[in-house]
Coordinates of C-alpha atoms in Angstrom, one line a residue:
Chain E
X180 CA 89.0 117.7 93.2
X181 CA 90.1 120.9 94.8
X182 CA 89.6 119.5 98.2
X183 CA 91.9 116.5 97.6
X184 CA 95.6 116.2 98.8
X185 CA 98.3 116.5 96.2
X186 CA 102.1 116.0 96.3
X187 CA 104.1 119.2 95.7
X188 CA 107.7 118.3 96.5
X189 CA 110.1 116.1 98.4
X190 CA 110.6 116.8 102.1
X191 CA 114.3 116.1 101.6
X192 CA 114.4 118.8 98.8
X193 CA 113.0 121.7 100.8
X194 CA 114.9 124.9 100.9
X195 CA 114.3 128.3 102.5
X196 CA 114.1 129.9 99.1
X197 CA 111.5 127.5 98.0
X198 CA 110.4 126.0 94.8
X199 CA 107.9 127.8 92.6
X200 CA 105.4 125.5 91.0
X201 CA 101.7 125.1 90.0
X202 CA 98.9 123.2 91.5
X203 CA 95.9 123.0 89.2
X204 CA 97.1 126.2 87.4
X205 CA 97.5 128.1 90.7
X206 CA 101.1 129.4 91.3
X207 CA 102.4 128.2 94.7
X208 CA 105.7 128.2 96.5
X209 CA 106.8 125.2 98.5
X210 CA 109.6 126.0 101.0
X211 CA 111.0 125.3 104.4
X212 CA 109.8 127.7 107.0
X213 CA 111.9 129.3 109.7
X214 CA 111.6 126.1 111.9
X215 CA 112.4 123.9 108.9
X216 CA 108.9 122.7 108.6
X217 CA 107.4 122.8 105.1
X218 CA 105.2 125.7 104.1
X219 CA 103.1 126.1 100.9
X220 CA 101.8 129.5 100.0
X221 CA 99.8 130.8 97.1
X222 CA 100.8 133.8 95.0
X223 CA 98.5 136.0 97.1
X224 CA 100.1 134.9 100.3
X225 CA 97.5 132.3 101.4
X226 CA 99.0 129.5 103.5
X227 CA 97.7 126.1 102.4
X228 CA 97.2 123.0 104.6
X229 CA 100.1 120.6 104.8
X230 CA 100.7 116.9 105.4
X231 CA 104.2 115.4 105.4
X232 CA 103.9 111.7 104.4
X233 CA 105.7 109.2 102.2
X234 CA 108.7 111.5 101.9
X235 CA 106.6 114.2 100.2
X236 CA 104.9 117.4 101.1
X237 CA 101.2 117.3 100.4
X238 CA 98.8 120.2 100.1
X239 CA 95.4 121.2 98.9
X240 CA 93.9 124.3 97.4
X241 CA 90.6 123.6 99.2
X242 CA 89.5 122.2 102.5
X243 CA 90.2 118.4 102.6
X244 CA 87.4 116.5 104.4
X245 CA 89.6 113.6 105.4
X246 CA 93.2 113.0 106.2
X247 CA 95.6 111.9 103.4
X248 CA 95.5 108.1 102.9
X249 CA 97.9 105.8 104.7
X250 CA 100.0 102.8 103.6
X251 CA 100.4 100.7 106.7
X252 CA 102.7 98.2 104.9
X253 CA 105.2 101.0 104.3
X254 CA 105.7 101.6 108.0
X255 CA 107.7 98.3 108.4
X256 CA 111.1 99.4 109.8
X257 CA 113.1 97.1 107.5
X258 CA 111.8 98.6 104.3
X259 CA 114.0 100.8 102.1
X260 CA 112.1 104.0 101.4
X261 CA 113.0 105.4 98.0
X262 CA 112.3 109.0 97.0
X263 CA 112.6 108.6 93.2
X264 CA 112.4 112.3 92.4
X265 CA 110.2 114.0 89.8
X266 CA 109.4 113.5 86.2
X267 CA 107.5 116.1 84.3
X268 CA 105.1 114.7 81.7
X269 CA 103.0 116.5 79.2
X270 CA 99.8 114.6 79.8
X271 CA 96.7 114.7 81.9
X272 CA 97.4 113.8 85.6
X273 CA 94.6 111.3 85.3
X274 CA 96.2 109.7 82.2
X275 CA 99.4 109.3 84.3
X276 CA 97.5 107.3 86.9
X277 CA 95.5 105.3 84.4
X278 CA 98.7 104.3 82.6
X279 CA 100.2 103.1 85.9
X280 CA 97.1 100.8 86.4
X281 CA 97.4 99.3 82.9
X282 CA 99.2 96.0 83.1
X283 CA 98.6 95.0 79.5
X284 CA 101.2 97.5 78.2
X285 CA 104.1 95.9 80.0
X286 CA 105.4 93.5 77.3
X287 CA 105.2 96.2 74.7
X288 CA 106.5 99.3 76.5
X289 CA 108.8 97.7 79.2
X290 CA 110.0 94.9 77.0
X291 CA 112.2 92.3 78.7
X292 CA 111.9 94.1 82.0
X293 CA 108.2 94.1 83.2
X294 CA 106.9 91.9 80.4
X295 CA 107.9 90.1 77.2
X296 CA 106.2 88.5 74.3
X297 CA 104.6 85.9 74.0
X298 CA 103.5 86.3 77.7
X299 CA 101.0 89.0 76.9
X300 CA 97.8 87.6 78.3
X301 CA 96.3 89.3 81.3
X302 CA 94.5 86.7 83.4
X303 CA 91.1 87.4 84.9
X304 CA 91.4 89.4 88.1
X305 CA 89.1 91.1 90.6
X306 CA 88.4 94.8 90.6
X307 CA 85.9 96.8 92.6
X308 CA 85.2 100.2 94.1
X309 CA 85.3 99.6 97.8
X310 CA 82.6 101.8 99.2
X311 CA 83.7 101.7 102.8
X312 CA 87.2 103.0 102.0
X313 CA 86.1 104.9 98.9
X314 CA 89.0 103.5 96.9
X315 CA 89.5 101.5 93.7
X316 CA 91.1 98.1 94.3
X317 CA 92.3 95.5 91.8
X318 CA 93.4 92.2 93.3
X319 CA 94.6 88.8 92.2
X320 CA 96.4 90.4 89.2
X321 CA 99.0 87.9 87.9
X322 CA 101.5 88.5 85.1
X323 CA 104.8 87.0 83.9
X324 CA 107.7 89.4 84.2
X325 CA 111.3 88.8 83.0
X326 CA 112.7 91.1 85.7
X327 CA 110.0 92.2 88.1
X328 CA 112.3 94.2 90.3
X329 CA 115.9 95.3 90.6
X330 CA 116.4 92.4 93.0
X331 CA 114.8 89.8 90.7
X332 CA 117.4 87.7 88.8
X333 CA 115.1 85.7 86.5
X334 CA 111.5 85.8 85.2
X335 CA 108.7 85.1 87.6
X336 CA 105.0 85.3 87.7
X337 CA 104.3 88.3 89.7
X338 CA 101.2 89.0 91.7
X339 CA 99.9 92.5 92.0
X340 CA 97.3 94.6 93.8
X341 CA 96.5 98.0 92.6
X342 CA 94.9 100.7 94.7
X343 CA 93.6 104.2 93.9
X344 CA 93.1 106.0 97.2
X345 CA 92.9 109.6 95.8
X346 CA 92.3 111.0 92.3
X347 CA 95.9 111.4 91.3
X348 CA 97.6 108.8 93.5
X349 CA 98.0 105.1 92.9
X350 CA 99.6 102.4 95.1
X351 CA 100.9 99.1 93.6
X352 CA 101.6 96.1 95.8
X353 CA 103.7 93.4 94.1
X354 CA 105.3 90.2 94.9
X355 CA 108.6 90.7 96.8
X356 CA 111.2 88.3 95.4
X357 CA 113.5 88.2 98.4
X358 CA 110.7 88.2 101.0
X359 CA 107.9 85.7 100.1
X360 CA 104.7 86.7 101.8
X361 CA 105.4 90.4 101.8
X362 CA 104.6 93.0 99.2
X363 CA 106.8 95.6 97.7
X364 CA 105.0 98.9 97.6
X365 CA 105.4 101.2 94.6
X366 CA 103.5 104.5 94.4
X367 CA 102.8 107.0 91.8
X368 CA 101.9 110.4 93.3
X369 CA 100.9 112.9 90.6
X370 CA 100.9 116.7 91.0
X371 CA 98.4 118.2 88.6
X372 CA 100.1 121.4 87.2
X373 CA 97.4 121.9 84.5
X374 CA 94.8 119.6 82.9
X375 CA 97.4 118.4 80.4
X376 CA 100.7 118.8 82.3
X377 CA 101.8 117.0 85.5
X378 CA 104.8 116.3 87.7
X379 CA 105.0 112.7 88.7
X380 CA 106.6 111.7 92.0
X381 CA 107.2 108.0 92.2
X382 CA 108.0 106.6 95.6
X383 CA 108.8 103.1 96.8
X384 CA 108.9 101.1 100.1
X385 CA 110.8 97.9 99.4
X386 CA 112.5 95.0 101.1
X387 CA 115.8 95.1 99.3
X388 CA 119.1 95.0 101.3
X389 CA 121.4 94.4 98.3
X390 CA 120.6 97.0 95.7
X391 CA 122.1 100.5 96.1
X392 CA 119.7 103.5 96.4
X393 CA 121.1 104.8 93.1
X394 CA 120.3 101.6 91.3
X395 CA 116.8 101.5 92.8
X396 CA 116.1 105.1 91.6
X397 CA 117.6 104.5 88.2
X398 CA 115.5 101.3 87.7
X399 CA 112.2 103.1 88.5
X400 CA 113.2 106.2 86.5
X401 CA 113.9 103.9 83.5
X402 CA 110.5 102.4 83.8
X403 CA 108.7 105.7 84.0
X404 CA 110.7 107.3 81.2
X405 CA 109.6 104.5 79.0
X406 CA 106.0 105.3 79.9
X407 CA 106.5 109.0 79.3
X408 CA 106.8 108.8 75.5
X409 CA 103.6 106.8 75.4
X410 CA 101.8 109.2 77.7
X411 CA 102.8 112.3 75.8
X412 CA 101.4 111.0 72.6
X413 CA 98.0 109.8 73.7
X414 CA 95.0 111.3 72.0
X415 CA 93.0 112.9 73.3
X416 CA 95.3 114.5 75.9
X417 CA 92.7 114.3 78.6
X418 CA 91.4 111.1 80.0
X419 CA 88.0 110.2 78.3
X420 CA 85.3 109.5 80.8
X421 CA 83.1 108.3 77.9
X422 CA 84.6 105.3 76.2
X423 CA 82.6 105.8 73.0
X424 CA 85.7 106.2 70.8
X425 CA 87.6 103.3 72.5
X426 CA 87.1 99.6 72.8
X427 CA 88.0 98.8 76.4
X428 CA 88.1 95.0 77.2
X429 CA 88.2 92.8 80.3
X430 CA 91.9 93.6 80.6
X431 CA 91.0 97.2 81.1
X432 CA 88.6 96.7 84.0
X433 CA 90.9 98.5 86.5
X434 CA 91.0 101.6 84.2
X435 CA 87.2 101.4 83.8
X436 CA 86.8 101.2 87.6
X437 CA 89.1 104.2 88.0
X438 CA 87.1 106.2 85.5
X439 CA 83.8 105.2 87.0
X440 CA 85.1 106.3 90.4
X441 CA 86.3 109.6 89.0
X442 CA 82.9 110.1 87.3
X443 CA 81.0 109.1 90.5
X444 CA 82.9 111.9 92.5
X445 CA 82.9 114.5 89.7
X446 CA 86.7 114.3 89.6
X447 CA 86.9 115.8 86.1
X448 CA 90.1 118.0 86.2
X449 CA 92.1 116.5 83.3
X450 CA 89.2 114.5 82.0
X451 CA 87.4 114.5 78.6
X452 CA 83.7 114.3 79.3
X453 CA 82.4 113.6 75.9
X454 CA 84.0 111.3 73.3
X455 CA 85.4 113.4 70.5
Chain G
X1000 CA 95.3 83.6 64.4
X1001 CA 93.3 82.3 67.4
X1002 CA 90.1 80.3 66.8
X1003 CA 86.9 82.3 67.1
X1004 CA 84.4 81.1 69.6
X1005 CA 80.9 80.4 68.3
X1006 CA 78.7 83.5 68.3
X1007 CA 76.3 83.9 71.1
X1008 CA 73.1 85.8 71.8
X1009 CA 72.7 87.4 75.2
X1010 CA 70.2 89.7 77.0
X1011 CA 71.9 92.6 78.8
X1012 CA 69.9 94.4 81.5
X1013 CA 71.7 97.7 82.3
X1014 CA 70.7 99.1 85.7
X1015 CA 71.2 102.4 87.3
X1016 CA 70.7 106.0 86.4
X1017 CA 70.5 105.1 82.7
X1018 CA 67.4 106.9 81.3
X1019 CA 69.3 109.7 79.5
X1020 CA 68.1 109.8 75.9
X1021 CA 71.7 109.6 74.8
X1022 CA 72.2 106.1 76.1
X1023 CA 70.3 103.9 73.7
X1024 CA 71.9 105.5 70.6
X1025 CA 75.3 105.2 72.4
X1026 CA 74.7 101.5 73.0
X1027 CA 73.7 101.1 69.3
X1028 CA 76.8 102.9 68.2
X1029 CA 79.2 101.1 70.5
X1030 CA 77.7 97.7 69.5
X1031 CA 78.2 98.6 65.9
X1032 CA 81.8 99.5 66.4
X1033 CA 82.3 96.1 68.1
X1034 CA 80.6 94.3 65.2
X1035 CA 77.7 93.2 67.4
X1036 CA 74.0 93.0 66.4
X1037 CA 72.0 94.9 69.0
X1038 CA 68.2 94.6 69.0
X1039 CA 65.0 94.4 71.1
X1040 CA 65.7 97.5 73.2
X1041 CA 63.4 98.0 76.2
X1042 CA 63.5 101.0 78.4
X1043 CA 62.0 101.3 81.9
X1044 CA 62.8 103.5 84.9
X1045 CA 66.3 102.6 86.0
X1046 CA 66.8 99.9 83.4
X1047 CA 67.6 99.4 79.7
X1048 CA 67.4 96.0 78.2
X1049 CA 69.1 95.0 74.9
X1050 CA 69.7 91.7 73.1
X1051 CA 73.1 91.4 71.5
X1052 CA 74.6 88.8 69.2
X1053 CA 78.2 88.2 68.3
X1054 CA 81.5 87.0 69.6
X1055 CA 81.5 86.4 73.4
X1056 CA 84.7 88.4 73.9
X1057 CA 83.1 91.3 72.1
X1058 CA 79.9 91.1 74.2
X1059 CA 82.3 91.2 77.2
X1060 CA 83.7 94.4 75.6
X1061 CA 80.3 95.9 75.2
X1062 CA 79.6 95.2 78.9
X1063 CA 82.9 96.9 79.9
X1064 CA 82.1 99.9 77.7
X1065 CA 78.6 100.2 79.1
X1066 CA 79.8 100.1 82.7
X1067 CA 81.3 103.5 82.1
X1068 CA 78.9 104.7 79.4
X1069 CA 78.3 108.3 78.4
X1070 CA 78.9 111.1 80.9
X1071 CA 75.2 111.6 81.7
X1072 CA 74.5 108.1 82.9
X1073 CA 75.5 106.1 85.9
X1074 CA 75.5 102.3 85.5
X1075 CA 75.3 100.5 88.8
X1076 CA 75.2 96.9 87.4
X1077 CA 74.7 94.9 84.3
X1078 CA 72.9 91.5 84.4
X1079 CA 73.6 89.1 81.5
X1080 CA 71.7 86.0 80.5
X1081 CA 72.0 83.8 77.4
X1082 CA 69.0 84.0 75.1
X1083 CA 69.5 81.1 72.7
X1084 CA 72.2 79.5 70.7
X1085 CA 72.6 81.0 67.3
X1086 CA 73.7 77.8 65.7

């Protein structure tokens, strides 16, 4: 995992003084250089590689073999790009991603917003590890939501696609109420501070001309803060790669595919290898 | 309470890098936790076979659990086939 790209700050939040933070337990400083371009340096003065994308500064402690993933849909000029900010969560970075992939919790955690009883059934959907892209994809995911987005005025059956393009990033494509045929793009970029502590940087690329930026940010922060209390109380704190103490079902196939993909690549930072 | 479906008996052929000695006991344990009866294990290179009986949804859950399995195996696919009706 050391060679993967990780988000470490908002481009819009860079300062000359910089922000001191951690990346996989290594102290780093994220700052604007003399020319205003971002710099990331370790405590011993080593400059780390940088990518500026999706409103964030990305870096790696190792030597990434490939470029950071892209989201072509997010390039549409009419989309509103939303830097949601950062939420610190006392959980494994892998747990944060896995929770984002879990649709079954919507009616119980995001009650009357992203889900509501009795609409709790997760219909059968497709999930696979796409070998060519080396990504996890779940498609044809359908779920009833009372308020699927800030711009939605009534309940609708929302269709989703989930994508995991890197170990601590996930991209959600969902039905766009004001623009049928297009997808809203909602991302969860997770900065692993330690194996059981992370900074979560949600980011969105939406078609929404009516809602203020403040309301869009508040909506997404509300959703994630509802998740945080669940995430911080999960046992074990790390994400199990052996389901021996759990009973995953068909509704959990995206989570299982994500864990299989982590296991296949040896992405074990923040993982529990043996069921306790 | 939803109606239970009739129990079923199926043969699961679990394929991949599955020959770790930990895997058969793991399958027995996980089947037990799900209330399934697991029997007639067969082990060959790259393959473990097991016959399970119980609720169809729980056999599905066993398949999902086995797809991930313990850390020292890699399951590439699971083939399922009905064995015979229990009733």
